[in-house]
PDB file of C-alpha atoms in Angstrom:
ATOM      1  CA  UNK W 903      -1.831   7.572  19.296  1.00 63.00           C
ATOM      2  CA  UNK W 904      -5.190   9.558  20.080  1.00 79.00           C
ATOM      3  CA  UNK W 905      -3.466  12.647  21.294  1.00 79.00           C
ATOM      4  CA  UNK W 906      -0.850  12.762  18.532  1.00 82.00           C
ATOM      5  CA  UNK W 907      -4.177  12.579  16.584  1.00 82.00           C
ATOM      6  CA  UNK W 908      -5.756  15.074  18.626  1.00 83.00           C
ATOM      7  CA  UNK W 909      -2.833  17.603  19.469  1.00 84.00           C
ATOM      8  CA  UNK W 910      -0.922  16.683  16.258  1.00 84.00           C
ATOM      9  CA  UNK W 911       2.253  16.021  19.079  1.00 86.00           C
ATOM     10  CA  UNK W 912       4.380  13.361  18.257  1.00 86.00           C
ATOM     11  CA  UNK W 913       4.264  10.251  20.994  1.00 80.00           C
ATOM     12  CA  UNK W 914       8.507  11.075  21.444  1.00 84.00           C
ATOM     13  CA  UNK W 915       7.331  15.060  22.419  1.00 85.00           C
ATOM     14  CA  UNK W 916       4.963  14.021  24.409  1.00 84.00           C
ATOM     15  CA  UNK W 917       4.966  14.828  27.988  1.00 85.00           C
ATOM     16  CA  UNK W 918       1.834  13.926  30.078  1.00 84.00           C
ATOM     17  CA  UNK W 919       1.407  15.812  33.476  1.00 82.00           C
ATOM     18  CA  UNK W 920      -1.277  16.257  36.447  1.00 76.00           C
ATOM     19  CA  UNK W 921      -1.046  12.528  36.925  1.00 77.00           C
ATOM     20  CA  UNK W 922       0.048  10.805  40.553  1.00 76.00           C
ATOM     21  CA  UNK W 923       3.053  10.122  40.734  1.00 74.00           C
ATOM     22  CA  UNK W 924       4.413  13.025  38.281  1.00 77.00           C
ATOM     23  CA  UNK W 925       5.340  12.431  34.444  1.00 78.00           C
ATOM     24  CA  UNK W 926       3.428   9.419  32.561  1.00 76.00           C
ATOM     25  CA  UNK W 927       6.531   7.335  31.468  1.00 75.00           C
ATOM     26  CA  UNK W 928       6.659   5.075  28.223  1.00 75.00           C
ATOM     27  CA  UNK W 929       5.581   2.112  29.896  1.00 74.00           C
ATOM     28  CA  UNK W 930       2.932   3.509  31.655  1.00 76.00           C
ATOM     29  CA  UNK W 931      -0.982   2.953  30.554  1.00 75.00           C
ATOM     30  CA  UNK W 932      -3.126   6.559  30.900  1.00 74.00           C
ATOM     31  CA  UNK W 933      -5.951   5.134  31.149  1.00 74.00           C
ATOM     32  CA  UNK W 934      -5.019   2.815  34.659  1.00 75.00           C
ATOM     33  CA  UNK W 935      -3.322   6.455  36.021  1.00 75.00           C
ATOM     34  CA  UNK W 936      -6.846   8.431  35.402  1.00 76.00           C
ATOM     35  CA  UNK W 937      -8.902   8.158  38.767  1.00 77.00           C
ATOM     36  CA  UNK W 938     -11.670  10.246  38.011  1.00 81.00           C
ATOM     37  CA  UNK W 939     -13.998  11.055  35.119  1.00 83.00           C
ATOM     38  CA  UNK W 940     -12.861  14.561  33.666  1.00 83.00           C
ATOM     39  CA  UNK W 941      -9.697  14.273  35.543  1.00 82.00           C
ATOM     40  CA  UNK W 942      -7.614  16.841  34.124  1.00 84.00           C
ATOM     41  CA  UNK W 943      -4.099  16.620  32.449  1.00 82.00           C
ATOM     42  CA  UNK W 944      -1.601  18.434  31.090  1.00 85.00           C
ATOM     43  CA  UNK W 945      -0.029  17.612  27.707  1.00 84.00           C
ATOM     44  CA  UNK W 946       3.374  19.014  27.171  1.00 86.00           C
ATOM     45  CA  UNK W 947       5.181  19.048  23.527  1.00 88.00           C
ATOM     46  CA  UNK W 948       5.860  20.531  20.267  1.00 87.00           C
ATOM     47  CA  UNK W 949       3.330  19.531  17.563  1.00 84.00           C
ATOM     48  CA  UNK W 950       4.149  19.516  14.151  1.00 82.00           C
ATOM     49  CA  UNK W 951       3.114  21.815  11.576  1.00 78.00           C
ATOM     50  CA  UNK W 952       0.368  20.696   9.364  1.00 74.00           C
ATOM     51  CA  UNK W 953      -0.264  21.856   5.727  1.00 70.00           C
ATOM     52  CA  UNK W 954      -3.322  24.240   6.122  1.00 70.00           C
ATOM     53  CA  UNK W 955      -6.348  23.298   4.181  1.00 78.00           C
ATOM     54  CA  UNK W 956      -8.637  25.572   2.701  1.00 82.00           C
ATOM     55  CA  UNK W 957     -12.712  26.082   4.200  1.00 79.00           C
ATOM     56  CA  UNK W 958     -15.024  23.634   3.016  1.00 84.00           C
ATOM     57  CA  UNK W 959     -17.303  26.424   3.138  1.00 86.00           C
ATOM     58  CA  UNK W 960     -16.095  30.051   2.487  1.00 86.00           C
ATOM     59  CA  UNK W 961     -17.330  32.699   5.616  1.00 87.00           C
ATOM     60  CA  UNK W 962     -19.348  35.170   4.461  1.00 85.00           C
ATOM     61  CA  UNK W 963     -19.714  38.220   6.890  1.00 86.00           C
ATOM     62  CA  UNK W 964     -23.244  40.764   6.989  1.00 80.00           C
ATOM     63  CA  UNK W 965     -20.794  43.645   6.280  1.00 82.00           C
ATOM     64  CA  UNK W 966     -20.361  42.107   2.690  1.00 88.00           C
ATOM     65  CA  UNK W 967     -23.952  41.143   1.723  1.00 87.00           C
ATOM     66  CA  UNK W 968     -26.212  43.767  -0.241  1.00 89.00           C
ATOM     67  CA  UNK W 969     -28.567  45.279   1.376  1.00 86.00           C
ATOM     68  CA  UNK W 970     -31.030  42.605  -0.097  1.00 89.00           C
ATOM     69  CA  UNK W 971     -29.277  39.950   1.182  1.00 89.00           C
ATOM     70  CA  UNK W 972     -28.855  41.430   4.417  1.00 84.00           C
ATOM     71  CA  UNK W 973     -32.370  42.557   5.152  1.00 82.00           C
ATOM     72  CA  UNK W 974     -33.316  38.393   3.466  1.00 87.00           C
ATOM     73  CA  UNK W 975     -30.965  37.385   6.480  1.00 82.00           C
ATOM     74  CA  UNK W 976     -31.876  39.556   9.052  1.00 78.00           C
ATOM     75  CA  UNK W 977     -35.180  38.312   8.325  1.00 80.00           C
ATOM     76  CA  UNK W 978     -34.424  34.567   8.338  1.00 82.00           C
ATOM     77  CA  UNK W 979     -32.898  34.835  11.811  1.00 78.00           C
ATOM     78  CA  UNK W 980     -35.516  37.205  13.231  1.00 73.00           C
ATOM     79  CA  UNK W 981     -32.890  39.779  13.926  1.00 67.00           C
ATOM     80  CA  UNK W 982     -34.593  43.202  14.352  1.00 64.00           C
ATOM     81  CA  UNK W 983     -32.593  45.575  12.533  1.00 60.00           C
ATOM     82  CA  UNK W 984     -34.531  49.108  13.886  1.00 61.00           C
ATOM     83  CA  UNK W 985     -32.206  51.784  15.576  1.00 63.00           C
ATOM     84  CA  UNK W 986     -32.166  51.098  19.383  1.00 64.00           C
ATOM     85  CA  UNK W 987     -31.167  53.895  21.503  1.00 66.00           C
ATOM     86  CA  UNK W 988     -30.968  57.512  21.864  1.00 73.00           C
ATOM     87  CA  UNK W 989     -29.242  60.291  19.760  1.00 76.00           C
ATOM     88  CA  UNK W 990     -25.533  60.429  21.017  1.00 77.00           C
ATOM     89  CA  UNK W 991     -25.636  64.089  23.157  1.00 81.00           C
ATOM     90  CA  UNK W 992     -21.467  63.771  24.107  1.00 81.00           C
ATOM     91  CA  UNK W 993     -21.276  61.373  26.997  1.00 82.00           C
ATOM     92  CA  UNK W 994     -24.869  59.586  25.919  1.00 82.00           C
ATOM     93  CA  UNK W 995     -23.593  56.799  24.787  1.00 83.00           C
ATOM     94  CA  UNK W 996     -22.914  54.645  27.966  1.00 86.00           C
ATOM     95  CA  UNK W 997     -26.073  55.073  28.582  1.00 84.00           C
ATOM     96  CA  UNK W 998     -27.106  53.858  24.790  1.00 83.00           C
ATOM     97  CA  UNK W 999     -24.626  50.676  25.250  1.00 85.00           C
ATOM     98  CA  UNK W1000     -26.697  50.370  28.318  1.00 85.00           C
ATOM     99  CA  UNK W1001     -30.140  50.468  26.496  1.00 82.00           C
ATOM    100  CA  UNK W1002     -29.043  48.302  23.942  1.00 82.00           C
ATOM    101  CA  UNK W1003     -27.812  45.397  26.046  1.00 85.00           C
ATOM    102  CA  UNK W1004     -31.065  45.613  27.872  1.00 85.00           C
ATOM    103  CA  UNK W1005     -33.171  45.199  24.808  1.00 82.00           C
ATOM    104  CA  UNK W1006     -31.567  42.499  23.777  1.00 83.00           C
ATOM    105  CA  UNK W1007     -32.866  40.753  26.719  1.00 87.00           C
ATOM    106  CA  UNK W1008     -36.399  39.412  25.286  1.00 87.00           C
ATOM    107  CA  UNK W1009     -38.716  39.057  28.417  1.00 90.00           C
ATOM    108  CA  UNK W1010     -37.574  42.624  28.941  1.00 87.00           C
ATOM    109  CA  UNK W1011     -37.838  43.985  26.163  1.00 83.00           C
ATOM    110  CA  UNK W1012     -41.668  42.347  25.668  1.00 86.00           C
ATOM    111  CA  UNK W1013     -42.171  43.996  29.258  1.00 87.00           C
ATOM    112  CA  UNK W1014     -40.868  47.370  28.307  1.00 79.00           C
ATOM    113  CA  UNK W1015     -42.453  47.457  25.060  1.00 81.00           C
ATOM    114  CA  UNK W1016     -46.178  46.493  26.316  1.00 84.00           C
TER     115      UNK W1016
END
C-alpha cells in the first residue's frame, strides 16, 4: 500500500525486482526479503494518472521582477550582481566562463580580491 502511495502503481501492476530469489510474489512480505539497509529495488508497473493540482505557491523567476525587486532580492540573498569578466574579444569568452566559475568560488575570490 506504501508504494502505490508512493509511485501511484496499483498493488495488481506492481512488479518488485532486485530481490533474492527474483520477482516478490503476492504472498511474499518485502520487508523479511530486504537484507540490508538501503538495499536497492526495482519497482516495475504502470501508475495511474493523477488529476494535476495547481502550486500552492506560484514560481516567480528574477527575469520577471522589476528592477526594484530584483536588486531588493539580489540583496536579500547577498548575490553580487557586478559584471564579472572581461570584454568578449571573439574567442574570449571561454576564458570569461572560466573567470566566472572561479569567482564564484568564495575563499578564492576573497584571495584574489585582497
Amino acid at each position: 500500500a506504501q508504494l502505490e502511495n508512493l509511485t501511484s502503481v496499483p498493488h495488481d501492476k506492481q512488479k518488485i525486482m532486485g530481490l533474492p530469489g527474483g520477482l516478490l510474489k503476492d504472498g511474499d512480505d518485502l520487508s523479511k526479503k530486504i537484507k540490508k539497509p538501503n538495499q536497492k529495488i526495482t519497482l516495475l508497473g504502470t501508475a495511474v494518472a493523477q488529476q494535476l493540482k495547481e502550486p500552492a505557491k506560484n514560481t516567480v523567476f528574477v527575469e520577471d521582477l522589476s528592477d526594484e525587486e530584483r536588486r531588493k532580492v539580489l540583496k536579500e540573498r547577498e548575490v553580487e550582481t557586478l559584471p564579472i569578466g572581461l570584454v568578449n574579444l571573439g574567442n574570449s569568452c571561454y576564458m570569461n566562463a572560466t573567470l566566472q566559475a572561479l569567482y564564484a568560488v568564495p575563499p578564492l575570490r576573497k584571495a584574489l580580491l585582497e
